[in-house]
Amino acid sequence: MLLFREKVPPGWLPMVLNNLPAVLVDHAHLERKAATTALNLEKYRDLYARVGELNAIAIEELQHFQLVLELLKRRGIPFSQPFPSPWISGLMKSIRNGQRHQVIDHLICCSLIEGRSCEKFQFLAEALPGIDRELADFYSGLVESEGNHYATYWLMAREIDEPEADRRLDFYLDLDAKLVREPNPIPMLH
Ligand SMILES: [Fe+2]
Ligand SMILES: [Fe+2]
């Protein structure tokens, strides 16, 4: 399903495993932003017919956000400020203007963010059982949902304009491959 052209750097997983409290706070913000992003996509004329599906995604992301908040609370980790992700802003900065260009680019960026989340949650689900059973189960339980969001956003882009979506996916997969290699010293999901 996932067609990324570059692997997640090998240093990412150990850094995340060694900083789980900070990563959980980052994860809470990621789910919060995923919920607002689903709602933001509803501004595009090409997606007016999909508002119900986008609302469903927003609700699911808000539920994920709530689950992470409850985890933070149980573990006594304070919810605190978000750090910007250079990978996410690098993708978002390349969204073009123009009605159809913008919605297609925005959907593909969202799709890649969901796809990378799905991939990384799977890595965590596989790496965590010996370290933290509850978190392993938690991440394992999110993989399918983020995978569905990845596919839904990609299919929405394709249904608007298939050749243009294919062209832009090619561009974004190269951009993702370049950005994902750039070192990020802050322990975060993306
Ligand atoms: Fe989510
Ligand atoms: Fe998601």
Coordinates of C-alpha atoms and ligand atoms in Angstrom, one line a residue:
M1 CA 0.0 0.0 0.0
L2 CA 2.6 2.5 1.0
L3 CA 4.8 3.6 -1.8
F4 CA 7.5 5.8 -0.2
R5 CA 10.8 6.2 -2.0
E6 CA 12.9 6.6 1.1
K7 CA 13.0 4.7 4.4
V8 CA 12.5 6.4 7.7
P9 CA 16.1 7.0 8.9
P10 CA 17.4 4.3 11.2
G11 CA 18.0 6.8 14.1
W12 CA 14.3 7.8 14.3
L13 CA 13.0 4.7 16.2
P14 CA 15.7 4.7 19.0
M15 CA 15.3 8.4 19.5
V16 CA 11.5 8.1 19.8
L17 CA 11.7 5.0 22.1
N18 CA 14.1 7.0 24.4
N19 CA 11.8 10.0 24.6
L20 CA 8.3 8.5 24.8
P21 CA 6.8 11.2 27.1
A22 CA 7.8 14.0 24.6
V23 CA 6.7 11.9 21.7
L24 CA 3.3 11.4 23.2
V25 CA 2.8 15.1 23.6
D26 CA 3.8 15.6 20.0
H27 CA 1.4 12.8 19.0
A28 CA -1.5 14.5 20.8
H29 CA -0.8 17.7 18.7
L30 CA -0.5 15.6 15.6
E31 CA -4.0 14.1 16.1
R32 CA -5.4 17.6 17.0
K33 CA -3.9 19.0 13.7
A34 CA -5.3 16.0 11.8
A35 CA -8.8 16.8 13.0
T36 CA -8.6 20.5 12.1
T37 CA -7.0 19.6 8.7
A38 CA -9.9 17.3 7.8
L39 CA -12.3 20.3 8.6
N40 CA -10.0 22.7 6.6
L41 CA -10.3 20.6 3.5
E42 CA -14.1 21.3 3.5
K43 CA -13.4 24.8 2.2
Y44 CA -12.6 23.4 -1.2
R45 CA -15.4 23.5 -3.8
D46 CA -14.1 20.2 -5.2
L47 CA -14.7 18.5 -1.8
Y48 CA -18.2 19.9 -1.0
A49 CA -19.7 16.5 -1.9
R50 CA -17.3 14.8 0.5
V51 CA -18.0 16.9 3.6
G52 CA -19.7 14.0 5.4
E53 CA -16.6 11.8 4.9
L54 CA -14.3 14.6 6.0
N55 CA -16.4 15.1 9.1
A56 CA -16.1 11.4 9.9
I57 CA -12.3 11.7 9.6
A58 CA -12.3 14.8 11.8
I59 CA -14.4 12.9 14.4
E60 CA -12.0 9.9 14.3
E61 CA -8.9 12.1 14.7
L62 CA -10.6 14.0 17.6
Q63 CA -11.2 10.6 19.2
H64 CA -7.5 9.7 18.7
F65 CA -6.6 13.1 20.2
Q66 CA -8.7 12.3 23.2
L67 CA -7.1 8.8 23.6
V68 CA -3.7 10.3 23.6
L69 CA -4.8 13.0 26.1
E70 CA -6.1 10.2 28.4
L71 CA -2.8 8.3 28.1
L72 CA -0.9 11.5 29.0
K73 CA -3.2 12.0 32.0
R74 CA -2.8 8.4 33.3
R75 CA 1.0 8.8 33.0
G76 CA 1.2 12.2 34.6
I77 CA 2.7 13.8 31.5
P78 CA 1.5 17.4 31.1
F79 CA 0.0 18.5 27.8
S80 CA 2.4 21.2 26.6
Q81 CA 3.5 23.2 23.6
P82 CA 3.8 21.7 20.1
F83 CA 7.1 21.8 18.1
P84 CA 6.8 22.5 14.4
S85 CA 7.7 19.6 12.1
P86 CA 10.2 20.5 9.4
W87 CA 9.0 17.6 7.3
I88 CA 5.3 18.6 7.5
S89 CA 6.1 22.3 6.8
G90 CA 8.4 21.3 4.0
L91 CA 5.5 19.4 2.3
M92 CA 2.9 22.1 3.1
K93 CA 5.1 24.9 1.7
S94 CA 5.0 23.4 -1.7
I95 CA 1.2 23.5 -2.0
R96 CA 0.4 25.6 -5.1
N97 CA -2.2 28.3 -5.4
G98 CA -5.1 28.0 -7.8
Q99 CA -8.3 26.3 -7.0
R100 CA -7.7 22.8 -8.4
H101 CA -3.9 22.8 -7.9
Q102 CA -4.3 23.7 -4.3
V103 CA -6.9 21.1 -3.3
I104 CA -5.0 18.3 -5.1
D105 CA -1.7 19.3 -3.5
H106 CA -3.3 19.7 -0.1
L107 CA -4.9 16.3 -0.3
I108 CA -1.7 14.6 -1.4
C109 CA 0.2 16.2 1.5
C110 CA -2.4 15.0 4.0
S111 CA -2.3 11.6 2.4
L112 CA 1.5 11.4 2.8
I113 CA 1.3 12.6 6.4
E114 CA -1.3 9.9 7.2
G115 CA 0.8 7.3 5.3
R116 CA 3.9 8.1 7.3
S117 CA 1.9 8.1 10.5
C118 CA 0.6 4.7 9.6
E119 CA 4.1 3.4 8.8
K120 CA 5.6 4.8 12.0
F121 CA 2.8 3.6 14.2
Q122 CA 3.4 0.1 12.8
F123 CA 7.1 0.4 13.7
L124 CA 6.2 1.4 17.2
A125 CA 3.6 -1.4 17.5
E126 CA 6.4 -3.8 16.6
A127 CA 9.2 -2.3 18.8
L128 CA 7.2 -1.5 22.0
P129 CA 5.9 -4.8 23.3
G130 CA 9.0 -5.6 25.3
I131 CA 9.2 -2.0 26.6
D132 CA 5.6 -0.8 27.1
R133 CA 2.8 -3.2 26.4
E134 CA 0.0 -0.5 26.7
L135 CA 1.6 1.8 24.2
A136 CA 2.4 -1.1 21.8
D137 CA -1.4 -2.0 21.8
F138 CA -2.3 1.6 21.5
Y139 CA -0.1 2.2 18.4
S140 CA -1.2 -1.1 16.9
G141 CA -4.8 0.0 17.3
L142 CA -4.2 3.2 15.3
V143 CA -2.5 1.7 12.2
E144 CA -5.6 0.7 10.3
S145 CA -7.4 4.0 10.8
E146 CA -4.4 6.1 9.7
G147 CA -3.9 3.8 6.7
N148 CA -7.6 4.4 5.7
H149 CA -7.1 8.1 6.0
Y150 CA -4.0 7.8 3.7
A151 CA -6.0 5.9 1.1
T152 CA -9.1 8.2 1.4
Y153 CA -7.2 11.4 0.8
W154 CA -5.3 9.9 -2.1
L155 CA -8.5 8.7 -3.7
M156 CA -10.1 12.1 -3.2
A157 CA -7.2 13.7 -5.1
R158 CA -7.4 11.2 -7.9
E159 CA -11.2 11.6 -8.3
I160 CA -10.7 15.4 -8.8
D161 CA -8.2 15.0 -11.6
E162 CA -6.4 11.7 -12.1
P163 CA -3.5 12.7 -14.4
E164 CA -2.7 15.8 -12.3
A165 CA -2.9 13.8 -9.0
D166 CA -0.5 11.2 -10.5
R167 CA 1.9 13.9 -11.6
R168 CA 1.8 15.6 -8.2
L169 CA 2.2 12.4 -6.3
D170 CA 5.4 11.8 -8.2
F171 CA 6.6 15.3 -7.2
Y172 CA 5.6 14.8 -3.5
L173 CA 7.2 11.4 -3.2
D174 CA 10.5 12.9 -4.3
L175 CA 10.0 15.8 -1.9
D176 CA 9.2 13.4 0.9
A177 CA 12.3 11.3 0.2
K178 CA 14.4 14.5 0.4
L179 CA 12.8 15.9 3.5
V180 CA 12.6 12.6 5.4
R181 CA 16.4 12.3 5.3
E182 CA 17.0 15.6 6.9
P183 CA 18.0 15.2 10.5
N184 CA 15.6 16.4 13.2
P185 CA 17.1 16.6 16.6
I186 CA 13.8 16.9 18.4
P187 CA 12.1 13.7 19.4
M188 CA 8.8 13.7 17.4
L189 CA 6.8 11.5 15.2
H190 CA 7.5 13.5 12.0
Ligands
FE1 FE -5.3 9.8 13.9
FE2 FE -5.4 10.0 10.5

